Amino acid sequence: MTFAAYIPPQAKDGPVPVLWYLSGLTCSHENAMTKGGFQEHAARRGIAVIYPDTSPRGAAVADDKAYDLGQGAGFYVNATRDPWRPHFRMYDYIVSELRSVVVDNLPVQDRHGITGHSMGGHGALTIALRNSELFDSLSAFAPIAHPTQSDWGRKQLSAYLGDDESAWSCHDSTILLEEHGWKGDILIDQGANDQFLELLKPEALADVMARRRQPGLVRMQKGYDHSYYFINTFACDHVDWHAERLHQTRH
Amino acid sequence: MTFAAYIPPQAKDGPVPVLWYLSGLTCSHENAMTKGGFQEHAARRGIAVIYPDTSPRGAAVADDKAYDLGQGAGFYVNATRDPWRPHFRMYDYIVSELRSVVVDNLPVQDRHGITGHSMGGHGALTIALRNSELFDSLSAFAPIAHPTQSDWGRKQLSAYLGDDESAWSCHDSTILLEEHGWKGDILIDQGANDQFLELLKPEALADVMARRRQPGLVRMQKGYDHSYYFINTFACDHVDWHAERLHQTRH
């Protein structure tokens, strides 16, 4: 598994907090590293950024011809069905395996925020909502917000977890937020001209946030689509969001 | 020929100046567009940015297996030797053909600055120095500064223009600057840890600028290499440099 890590200059003076950026369908560790524009702001605010890959890779790893299943499309779950079961354990990889590698080997504090885009926004939200003790700040760019009711979700959850939909709900941020809420506030950015709005379903998440009086904000950004230009434009705000929360004195 | 154009919001209120960005070896129109970070600053300063490709493309176009010759490596010359002669006319493409397309079809002023990286920095310098009436501002990132004396240059100039080296000197910015100077000032940024310093030869250009008392600055940037992270970091300074000169009242 390849991942990228940005370490800011402030790490020379002591360990810095970590921001996890989870990428979307088809991406590797490299896309956001080269196109997201986070490092400039992470350098300014003194936080490390970790960019994991989106799936296991390699000739010995199961795959599918579709862009939205298999390699590049791990969906941040632990697969229980073959042929995916042996390698597709992206949930555990983010929650524990890579986290240990990062904390044990890089000049960072054990203090974490998490964000991501599209499938990675789904990953950030679901992983944080299920592990609130592990993360102190949370945001997402155009997340797949309600995958149990979307073609970006039903196909993959069925393939990785089987047809019993009761196993899917713990990977749906709208359902998780409705059930558990989140201890802090949440920043969601969504392009109003996103070509995938029907698949992302931001209205499901916005609705549950409003009904639950969940602190946070959902920003529908005029004119923006689903691309890295959208991410790059608001990278500044998200890094600031996480930095403000991660640099607070811990309670 | 594919090119990219960024048009800033200010173009709604009237035509804006143009900054040309010429890319380096192996790049298409897309690399700097997605990784350079220029658009944010062009939006702030109200200038358009044009990203040309680095060569003709396609199955009917001559090519070479090497990364540094043929498609993706036009070197901004008009080839006079086969098999390159029919299509490899990147000098004319930048100086006149694409310029007409841009000025005639986009909401821009006929007022231009030019910059570029590596082979594209070579292109920006040589094209501006030979056509000072066409450009009002000039900069470069890690340019191939003295190609007639470098393996990044001798191979390509020989292939495209033949072995008579007298035909090469009008494509060498160190020689051109020595002979003609430049009407304005020039900004050169160069990474001090660039892995290609022996091929780029910034010392040749720095020497002639100092000897000729050419207004401008050569900045040797501590710790930076040849990558897009280097370009992205200083994109702000270069856009400001061009904007300050292009927005001045024309004389």
Coordinates of C-alpha atoms in Angstrom, one line a residue:
Chain A
M1 CA 0.0 0.0 0.0
T2 CA 1.3 3.4 -1.1
F3 CA 0.4 6.6 0.8
A4 CA 1.6 10.2 0.6
A5 CA 2.4 12.3 3.7
Y6 CA 3.0 16.0 3.8
I7 CA 5.0 17.2 6.8
P8 CA 4.9 20.9 7.5
P9 CA 8.0 23.0 8.5
Q10 CA 6.6 23.3 12.0
A11 CA 7.3 19.6 12.6
K12 CA 10.9 20.6 13.2
D13 CA 9.8 22.2 16.4
G14 CA 7.6 19.4 17.7
P15 CA 4.9 17.0 16.6
V16 CA 2.0 18.4 14.6
P17 CA -1.6 17.2 14.3
V18 CA -2.7 15.1 11.3
L19 CA -5.3 15.7 8.7
W20 CA -6.5 12.6 6.7
Y21 CA -7.6 13.2 3.2
L22 CA -9.6 10.3 1.6
S23 CA -9.8 10.3 -2.2
G24 CA -12.7 9.4 -4.5
L25 CA -13.3 6.8 -7.2
T26 CA -10.4 6.0 -9.5
C27 CA -7.9 8.0 -7.5
S28 CA -4.6 6.8 -5.9
H29 CA -2.6 8.5 -3.2
E30 CA -1.3 10.9 -5.8
N31 CA -4.3 12.8 -7.2
A32 CA -5.0 15.1 -4.3
M33 CA -1.3 15.4 -3.5
T34 CA -0.7 17.0 -6.9
K35 CA -4.0 18.7 -7.6
G36 CA -5.7 19.4 -4.3
G37 CA -3.7 22.4 -3.1
F38 CA -3.7 21.4 0.6
Q39 CA 0.0 21.6 1.3
E40 CA 0.3 25.4 1.0
H41 CA -2.3 25.8 3.7
A42 CA -1.1 22.9 5.8
A43 CA 2.3 24.6 5.8
R44 CA 0.8 27.8 6.9
R45 CA -1.2 26.1 9.7
G46 CA 1.3 23.5 10.8
I47 CA -0.6 20.3 10.2
A48 CA 0.5 17.1 8.5
V49 CA -1.6 15.7 5.7
I50 CA -1.9 12.0 4.9
Y51 CA -3.2 10.8 1.5
P52 CA -4.0 7.1 1.5
D53 CA -4.8 5.1 -1.7
T54 CA -8.4 4.2 -2.3
S55 CA -8.0 0.4 -2.5
P56 CA -5.5 -2.4 -2.5
R57 CA -3.6 -2.7 -5.7
G58 CA -1.7 -5.3 -7.8
A59 CA -2.0 -8.3 -10.1
A60 CA -2.8 -10.6 -7.2
V61 CA -5.7 -8.4 -6.0
A62 CA -9.3 -8.8 -7.3
D63 CA -10.5 -6.2 -9.7
D64 CA -13.4 -5.3 -12.0
K65 CA -13.5 -3.6 -15.4
A66 CA -15.9 -0.9 -14.1
Y67 CA -14.3 2.3 -12.8
D68 CA -16.5 2.2 -9.7
L69 CA -15.8 -1.3 -8.4
G70 CA -12.6 -3.1 -7.3
Q71 CA -9.2 -1.4 -7.5
G72 CA -9.5 2.4 -7.1
A73 CA -13.0 1.9 -5.5
G74 CA -12.6 0.4 -2.1
F75 CA -15.5 2.4 -0.6
Y76 CA -13.8 2.3 2.8
V77 CA -15.4 -1.0 3.9
N78 CA -14.1 -4.4 5.0
A79 CA -15.4 -6.7 2.3
T80 CA -17.0 -9.9 3.5
R81 CA -17.7 -11.4 0.1
D82 CA -15.4 -13.1 -2.4
P83 CA -13.4 -12.2 -4.5
W84 CA -13.0 -9.0 -2.5
R85 CA -12.7 -10.4 1.0
P86 CA -9.0 -11.2 1.2
H87 CA -7.7 -7.7 0.4
F88 CA -10.4 -5.1 0.4
R89 CA -10.3 -4.0 4.0
M90 CA -10.0 -0.2 3.6
Y91 CA -12.0 0.5 6.7
D92 CA -9.5 -1.3 8.9
Y93 CA -6.6 0.2 6.9
I94 CA -7.7 3.8 7.6
V95 CA -9.0 3.2 11.2
S96 CA -6.0 1.2 12.5
E97 CA -3.3 -0.1 10.2
L98 CA -2.2 3.1 8.5
R99 CA -3.0 5.1 11.5
S100 CA -0.4 3.1 13.5
V101 CA 2.2 3.5 10.8
V102 CA 1.7 7.2 10.7
V103 CA 1.7 7.8 14.4
D104 CA 4.7 5.5 15.0
N105 CA 6.9 6.8 12.2
L106 CA 6.1 10.4 11.5
P107 CA 6.7 13.5 13.6
V108 CA 3.0 13.9 14.4
Q109 CA 0.7 14.1 17.4
D110 CA -1.9 11.4 18.0
R111 CA -4.5 14.0 17.2
H112 CA -6.4 13.6 13.9
G113 CA -8.9 15.3 11.6
I114 CA -10.5 13.7 8.6
T115 CA -11.9 14.9 5.3
G116 CA -12.3 13.6 1.7
H117 CA -13.9 14.0 -1.6
S118 CA -16.9 12.1 -3.1
M119 CA -16.3 8.4 -2.2
G120 CA -13.6 9.8 0.1
G121 CA -16.1 12.2 1.7
H122 CA -18.3 9.2 2.4
G123 CA -15.2 7.5 3.9
A124 CA -14.3 10.5 6.1
L125 CA -17.9 10.9 7.4
T126 CA -18.6 7.2 8.1
I127 CA -15.2 6.5 9.6
A128 CA -15.4 9.6 11.9
L129 CA -19.0 9.0 12.9
R130 CA -18.2 5.4 13.9
N131 CA -15.0 6.3 15.7
S132 CA -15.6 9.6 17.3
E133 CA -12.9 9.0 19.9
L134 CA -10.3 8.8 17.1
F135 CA -11.0 12.1 15.3
D136 CA -11.3 15.7 16.6
S137 CA -12.4 17.4 13.4
L138 CA -14.5 16.5 10.4
S139 CA -15.3 17.8 6.9
A140 CA -16.1 16.6 3.4
F141 CA -16.1 17.7 -0.2
A142 CA -19.1 16.5 -2.2
P143 CA -19.5 13.3 -0.2
I144 CA -21.5 10.3 -1.4
A145 CA -23.9 11.2 1.4
H146 CA -26.5 8.4 1.3
P147 CA -24.9 5.4 -0.5
T148 CA -27.6 2.9 0.6
Q149 CA -30.0 4.8 -1.7
S150 CA -27.6 5.6 -4.6
D151 CA -26.2 3.8 -7.6
W152 CA -22.9 5.0 -6.1
G153 CA -23.2 2.7 -3.1
R154 CA -25.8 0.0 -3.7
K155 CA -23.7 -1.7 -6.3
Q156 CA -20.5 -1.6 -4.2
L157 CA -22.1 -2.4 -0.8
S158 CA -23.8 -5.4 -2.5
A159 CA -20.6 -6.6 -4.0
Y160 CA -18.4 -6.1 -1.0
L161 CA -20.9 -6.9 1.8
G162 CA -23.6 -9.0 0.2
D163 CA -27.2 -8.4 -0.5
D164 CA -28.4 -8.2 3.2
E165 CA -28.9 -4.4 3.4
S166 CA -28.8 -4.4 7.2
A167 CA -25.0 -4.8 6.8
W168 CA -24.9 -1.6 4.8
S169 CA -26.3 1.0 7.1
C170 CA -23.1 1.4 9.1
H171 CA -21.5 2.7 5.9
D172 CA -24.1 5.4 5.2
S173 CA -23.3 8.8 6.7
T174 CA -26.9 10.0 6.6
I175 CA -28.0 7.0 8.6
L176 CA -25.1 7.1 11.0
L177 CA -25.6 10.8 11.7
E178 CA -29.3 10.3 12.3
E179 CA -28.5 7.6 14.8
H180 CA -25.5 8.9 16.6
G181 CA -24.8 12.6 15.7
W182 CA -21.3 13.9 15.9
K183 CA -19.6 15.4 18.9
G184 CA -18.3 18.5 17.1
D185 CA -19.3 20.5 14.1
I186 CA -19.1 19.4 10.5
L187 CA -18.2 21.3 7.4
I188 CA -19.7 20.1 4.1
D189 CA -18.9 21.8 0.7
Q190 CA -20.8 20.8 -2.3
G191 CA -20.7 22.2 -5.8
A192 CA -24.1 23.5 -6.9
N193 CA -23.3 22.5 -10.5
D194 CA -21.8 19.1 -9.6
Q195 CA -22.6 16.7 -12.5
F196 CA -23.1 13.9 -9.9
L197 CA -25.7 15.5 -7.6
E198 CA -28.2 12.7 -8.2
L199 CA -25.7 10.2 -7.0
L200 CA -24.3 12.2 -4.1
K201 CA -27.6 13.1 -2.5
P202 CA -26.4 16.1 -0.4
E203 CA -30.1 16.8 0.5
A204 CA -30.2 13.6 2.6
L205 CA -27.3 14.7 4.7
A206 CA -28.5 18.4 4.9
D207 CA -31.9 17.2 6.0
V208 CA -30.7 15.1 8.8
M209 CA -28.2 17.7 10.0
A210 CA -31.0 20.3 10.2
R211 CA -33.5 17.9 11.8
R212 CA -31.0 16.7 14.3
R213 CA -29.7 20.3 15.0
Q214 CA -26.3 18.9 14.3
P215 CA -23.8 21.8 14.6
G216 CA -22.1 22.4 11.3
L217 CA -22.7 23.9 7.9
V218 CA -23.5 22.6 4.4
R219 CA -22.3 25.1 1.8
M220 CA -23.9 24.7 -1.7
Q221 CA -21.2 26.5 -3.7
K222 CA -22.5 28.3 -6.8
G223 CA -21.1 27.3 -10.1
Y224 CA -18.7 24.6 -8.9
D225 CA -18.6 21.0 -10.3
H226 CA -17.1 17.8 -9.0
S227 CA -13.5 18.4 -10.1
Y228 CA -10.3 19.0 -8.3
Y229 CA -10.7 22.7 -9.2
F230 CA -13.6 22.7 -6.7
I231 CA -11.5 20.9 -4.1
N232 CA -8.5 23.2 -4.7
T233 CA -10.6 26.3 -4.3
F234 CA -11.9 25.4 -0.9
A235 CA -8.8 23.5 0.4
C236 CA -7.9 26.6 2.3
D237 CA -11.2 26.7 4.2
H238 CA -11.0 23.0 5.1
V239 CA -7.4 23.2 6.3
D240 CA -8.3 26.2 8.4
W241 CA -11.4 24.4 9.8
H242 CA -9.3 21.4 10.9
A243 CA -6.4 23.4 12.1
E244 CA -8.6 25.5 14.4
R245 CA -10.0 22.4 16.0
L246 CA -6.9 20.3 16.1
H247 CA -4.7 23.1 17.6
Q248 CA -7.1 23.7 20.5
T249 CA -6.0 22.5 23.9
R250 CA -7.2 18.9 24.3
H251 CA -9.7 18.3 27.0
Chain B
M1 CA -3.8 21.0 -31.4
T2 CA -5.3 21.2 -28.0
F3 CA -4.7 24.1 -25.7
A4 CA -6.2 25.2 -22.4
A5 CA -7.4 28.8 -21.6
Y6 CA -8.3 30.2 -18.2
I7 CA -10.5 33.3 -18.4
P8 CA -10.8 35.3 -15.1
P9 CA -14.1 36.7 -13.8
Q10 CA -12.9 40.2 -14.7
A11 CA -13.3 39.4 -18.4
K12 CA -17.1 39.9 -17.9
D13 CA -16.3 43.6 -17.5
G14 CA -14.0 43.9 -20.5
P15 CA -11.0 42.2 -22.2
V16 CA -8.1 41.2 -20.0
P17 CA -4.4 40.7 -20.7
V18 CA -3.0 37.3 -21.5
L19 CA -0.2 35.3 -19.8
W20 CA 1.2 32.4 -21.9
Y21 CA 2.5 29.4 -20.0
L22 CA 4.8 27.1 -22.0
S23 CA 5.3 23.6 -20.5
G24 CA 8.3 21.4 -20.3
L25 CA 9.3 18.0 -21.7
T26 CA 6.6 15.3 -21.7
C27 CA 3.8 17.7 -20.8
S28 CA 0.6 18.4 -22.6
H29 CA -1.7 21.5 -22.2
E30 CA -3.1 19.8 -19.1
N31 CA -0.2 19.4 -16.6
A32 CA 0.2 23.0 -15.6
M33 CA -3.6 23.6 -15.8
T34 CA -4.1 21.0 -13.1
K35 CA -1.0 21.3 -11.0
G36 CA 0.6 24.7 -11.6
G37 CA -1.8 26.7 -9.3
F38 CA -1.8 29.8 -11.6
Q39 CA -5.6 30.2 -11.9
E40 CA -6.2 31.3 -8.3
H41 CA -3.8 34.2 -8.8
A42 CA -4.9 35.0 -12.4
A43 CA -8.5 35.3 -11.0
R44 CA -7.2 37.7 -8.3
R45 CA -5.3 39.8 -10.8
G46 CA -7.6 39.6 -13.8
I47 CA -5.5 38.0 -16.4
A48 CA -6.2 35.1 -18.8
V49 CA -3.8 32.2 -18.9
I50 CA -3.1 30.1 -22.1
Y51 CA -1.6 26.7 -21.8
P52 CA -0.4 25.4 -25.2
D53 CA 0.6 21.8 -25.8
T54 CA 4.4 21.1 -26.2
S55 CA 4.3 19.6 -29.7
P56 CA 2.0 18.3 -32.4
R57 CA 0.3 15.0 -31.6
G58 CA -1.2 12.0 -33.3
A59 CA -0.5 8.8 -35.2
A60 CA 0.3 10.7 -38.4
V61 CA 3.0 12.8 -36.6
A62 CA 6.6 11.8 -36.3
D63 CA 7.8 10.6 -32.9
D64 CA 10.7 9.1 -31.1
K65 CA 10.8 6.6 -28.3
A66 CA 12.9 8.9 -26.1
Y67 CA 10.9 11.2 -23.7
D68 CA 13.0 14.2 -24.9
L69 CA 12.5 14.1 -28.6
G70 CA 9.4 14.2 -30.8
Q71 CA 5.9 14.3 -29.4
G72 CA 5.9 16.1 -26.0
A73 CA 9.3 17.7 -26.8
G74 CA 8.9 20.3 -29.6
F75 CA 11.5 22.6 -28.1
Y76 CA 9.6 25.6 -29.6
V77 CA 11.4 25.6 -32.9
N78 CA 10.4 25.2 -36.5
A79 CA 12.0 22.0 -37.6
T80 CA 13.8 22.0 -40.9
R81 CA 14.8 18.4 -41.0
D82 CA 12.8 15.2 -41.7
P83 CA 10.9 13.5 -40.3
W84 CA 10.1 16.5 -38.1
R85 CA 9.8 19.2 -40.8
P86 CA 6.1 18.7 -41.7
H87 CA 4.5 19.2 -38.3
F88 CA 7.0 20.4 -35.7
R89 CA 6.6 24.1 -36.0
M90 CA 6.0 25.1 -32.4
Y91 CA 7.8 28.4 -32.8
D92 CA 5.3 29.6 -35.4
Y93 CA 2.4 28.0 -33.5
I94 CA 3.2 30.1 -30.4
V95 CA 4.3 33.3 -32.1
S96 CA 1.5 33.6 -34.6
E97 CA -1.0 30.8 -35.2
L98 CA -2.3 30.2 -31.7
R99 CA -1.9 33.9 -30.8
S100 CA -4.4 34.7 -33.6
V101 CA -6.8 32.1 -32.4
V102 CA -6.6 33.5 -28.8
V103 CA -6.9 37.1 -29.7
D104 CA -9.7 36.6 -32.2
N105 CA -11.8 34.3 -30.1
L106 CA -11.4 35.0 -26.4
P107 CA -12.3 38.1 -24.4
V108 CA -8.7 39.3 -24.2
Q109 CA -6.6 42.3 -25.0
D110 CA -3.8 42.0 -27.5
R111 CA -1.4 42.4 -24.6
H112 CA 0.8 39.5 -23.6
G113 CA 3.2 38.2 -21.1
I114 CA 5.0 34.9 -21.3
T115 CA 6.5 32.4 -18.9
G116 CA 7.2 28.6 -18.8
H117 CA 9.0 25.8 -17.1
S118 CA 12.2 24.0 -18.1
M119 CA 11.9 23.4 -21.9
G120 CA 8.9 25.9 -21.7
G121 CA 11.1 28.4 -19.8
H122 CA 13.5 28.1 -22.8
G123 CA 10.6 28.6 -25.1
A124 CA 9.3 31.7 -23.2
L125 CA 12.7 33.3 -23.1
T126 CA 13.7 32.7 -26.7
I127 CA 10.3 33.6 -28.2
A128 CA 10.1 36.8 -26.1
L129 CA 13.7 37.8 -26.8
R130 CA 13.1 37.4 -30.6
N131 CA 9.7 39.1 -30.6
S132 CA 10.0 41.9 -28.1
E133 CA 7.2 43.8 -29.8
L134 CA 4.8 41.0 -29.1
F135 CA 5.3 40.6 -25.3
D136 CA 5.3 43.1 -22.5
S137 CA 6.4 40.9 -19.6
L138 CA 8.7 37.9 -19.2
S139 CA 9.6 35.3 -16.6
A140 CA 10.7 31.7 -16.4
F141 CA 10.8 28.7 -14.0
A142 CA 14.0 26.6 -14.2
P143 CA 14.5 27.3 -17.9
I144 CA 16.9 25.3 -20.1
A145 CA 19.0 28.4 -20.3
H146 CA 21.8 27.5 -22.6
P147 CA 20.6 24.6 -24.8
T148 CA 23.4 24.9 -27.4
Q149 CA 25.8 23.7 -24.7
S150 CA 23.5 21.2 -23.0
D151 CA 22.4 17.6 -23.6
W152 CA 18.9 19.2 -23.2
G153 CA 19.3 21.1 -26.5
R154 CA 22.1 19.7 -28.6
K155 CA 20.3 16.5 -29.3
Q156 CA 17.0 18.2 -30.2
L157 CA 18.4 21.2 -32.1
S158 CA 20.5 18.7 -34.1
A159 CA 17.5 16.6 -34.9
Y160 CA 15.1 19.4 -35.7
L161 CA 17.5 21.9 -37.3
G162 CA 20.4 19.9 -38.5
D163 CA 24.1 19.7 -37.5
D164 CA 25.0 23.3 -38.6
E165 CA 25.2 24.9 -35.2
S166 CA 24.8 28.4 -36.6
A167 CA 21.1 27.7 -37.0
W168 CA 20.9 26.9 -33.3
S169 CA 21.9 30.2 -31.6
C170 CA 18.6 31.9 -32.2
H171 CA 17.1 29.3 -29.9
D172 CA 19.4 29.8 -27.0
S173 CA 18.3 32.4 -24.5
T174 CA 21.8 33.0 -23.1
I175 CA 23.1 33.9 -26.6
L176 CA 20.0 35.9 -27.5
L177 CA 20.2 37.9 -24.3
E178 CA 23.8 38.6 -24.8
E179 CA 23.2 39.9 -28.3
H180 CA 19.9 41.8 -27.9
G181 CA 19.0 42.2 -24.2
W182 CA 15.4 42.6 -23.3
K183 CA 13.4 45.8 -23.2
G184 CA 12.0 45.2 -19.7
D185 CA 13.0 43.3 -16.6
I186 CA 13.0 39.5 -16.3
L187 CA 12.1 37.2 -13.4
I188 CA 13.9 33.8 -13.2
D189 CA 13.1 31.3 -10.5
Q190 CA 15.4 28.2 -10.1
G191 CA 15.3 25.5 -7.5
A192 CA 18.7 25.2 -5.7
N193 CA 18.1 21.4 -5.3
D194 CA 16.9 20.9 -8.9
Q195 CA 18.0 17.5 -10.1
F196 CA 18.7 18.9 -13.6
L197 CA 20.9 21.8 -12.8
E198 CA 23.7 20.5 -15.0
L199 CA 21.4 20.4 -17.9
L200 CA 19.6 23.7 -17.3
K201 CA 22.8 25.8 -16.8
P202 CA 21.2 28.8 -14.9
E203 CA 24.7 30.1 -14.3
A204 CA 25.0 30.9 -18.1
L205 CA 21.9 33.1 -18.0
A206 CA 22.8 34.6 -14.6
D207 CA 26.2 35.5 -15.9
V208 CA 25.0 37.2 -19.0
M209 CA 22.3 39.1 -17.2
A210 CA 24.9 40.5 -14.7
R211 CA 27.5 41.3 -17.4
R212 CA 24.9 43.0 -19.6
R213 CA 23.3 44.9 -16.6
Q214 CA 20.0 43.4 -17.7
P215 CA 17.3 44.5 -15.4
G216 CA 15.7 41.5 -13.6
L217 CA 16.4 38.9 -11.0
V218 CA 17.5 35.4 -10.8
R219 CA 16.3 33.7 -7.6
M220 CA 18.0 30.5 -6.5
Q221 CA 15.3 29.0 -4.3
K222 CA 16.6 27.0 -1.4
G223 CA 15.5 23.4 -1.2
Y224 CA 13.3 23.3 -4.3
D225 CA 13.6 20.7 -7.1
H226 CA 12.3 20.6 -10.7
S227 CA 8.7 19.6 -9.8
Y228 CA 5.3 21.2 -10.1
Y229 CA 5.5 21.8 -6.3
F230 CA 8.2 24.3 -7.1
I231 CA 6.1 25.9 -9.9
N232 CA 3.0 25.9 -7.7
T233 CA 4.9 27.6 -4.8
F234 CA 6.0 30.6 -6.9
A235 CA 3.1 30.8 -9.3
C236 CA 1.8 33.6 -7.2
D237 CA 4.9 35.7 -7.6
H238 CA 5.0 35.2 -11.4
V239 CA 1.3 36.0 -11.9
D240 CA 1.9 39.2 -9.9
W241 CA 5.0 40.0 -11.9
H242 CA 3.1 39.8 -15.2
A243 CA 0.0 41.4 -13.9
E244 CA 1.9 44.5 -12.7
R245 CA 3.5 44.9 -16.1
L246 CA 0.5 44.0 -18.3
H247 CA -2.0 46.2 -16.4
Q248 CA 0.3 49.3 -16.8
T249 CA -0.9 51.9 -19.2
R250 CA 0.5 51.1 -22.6
H251 CA 3.0 53.5 -24.1

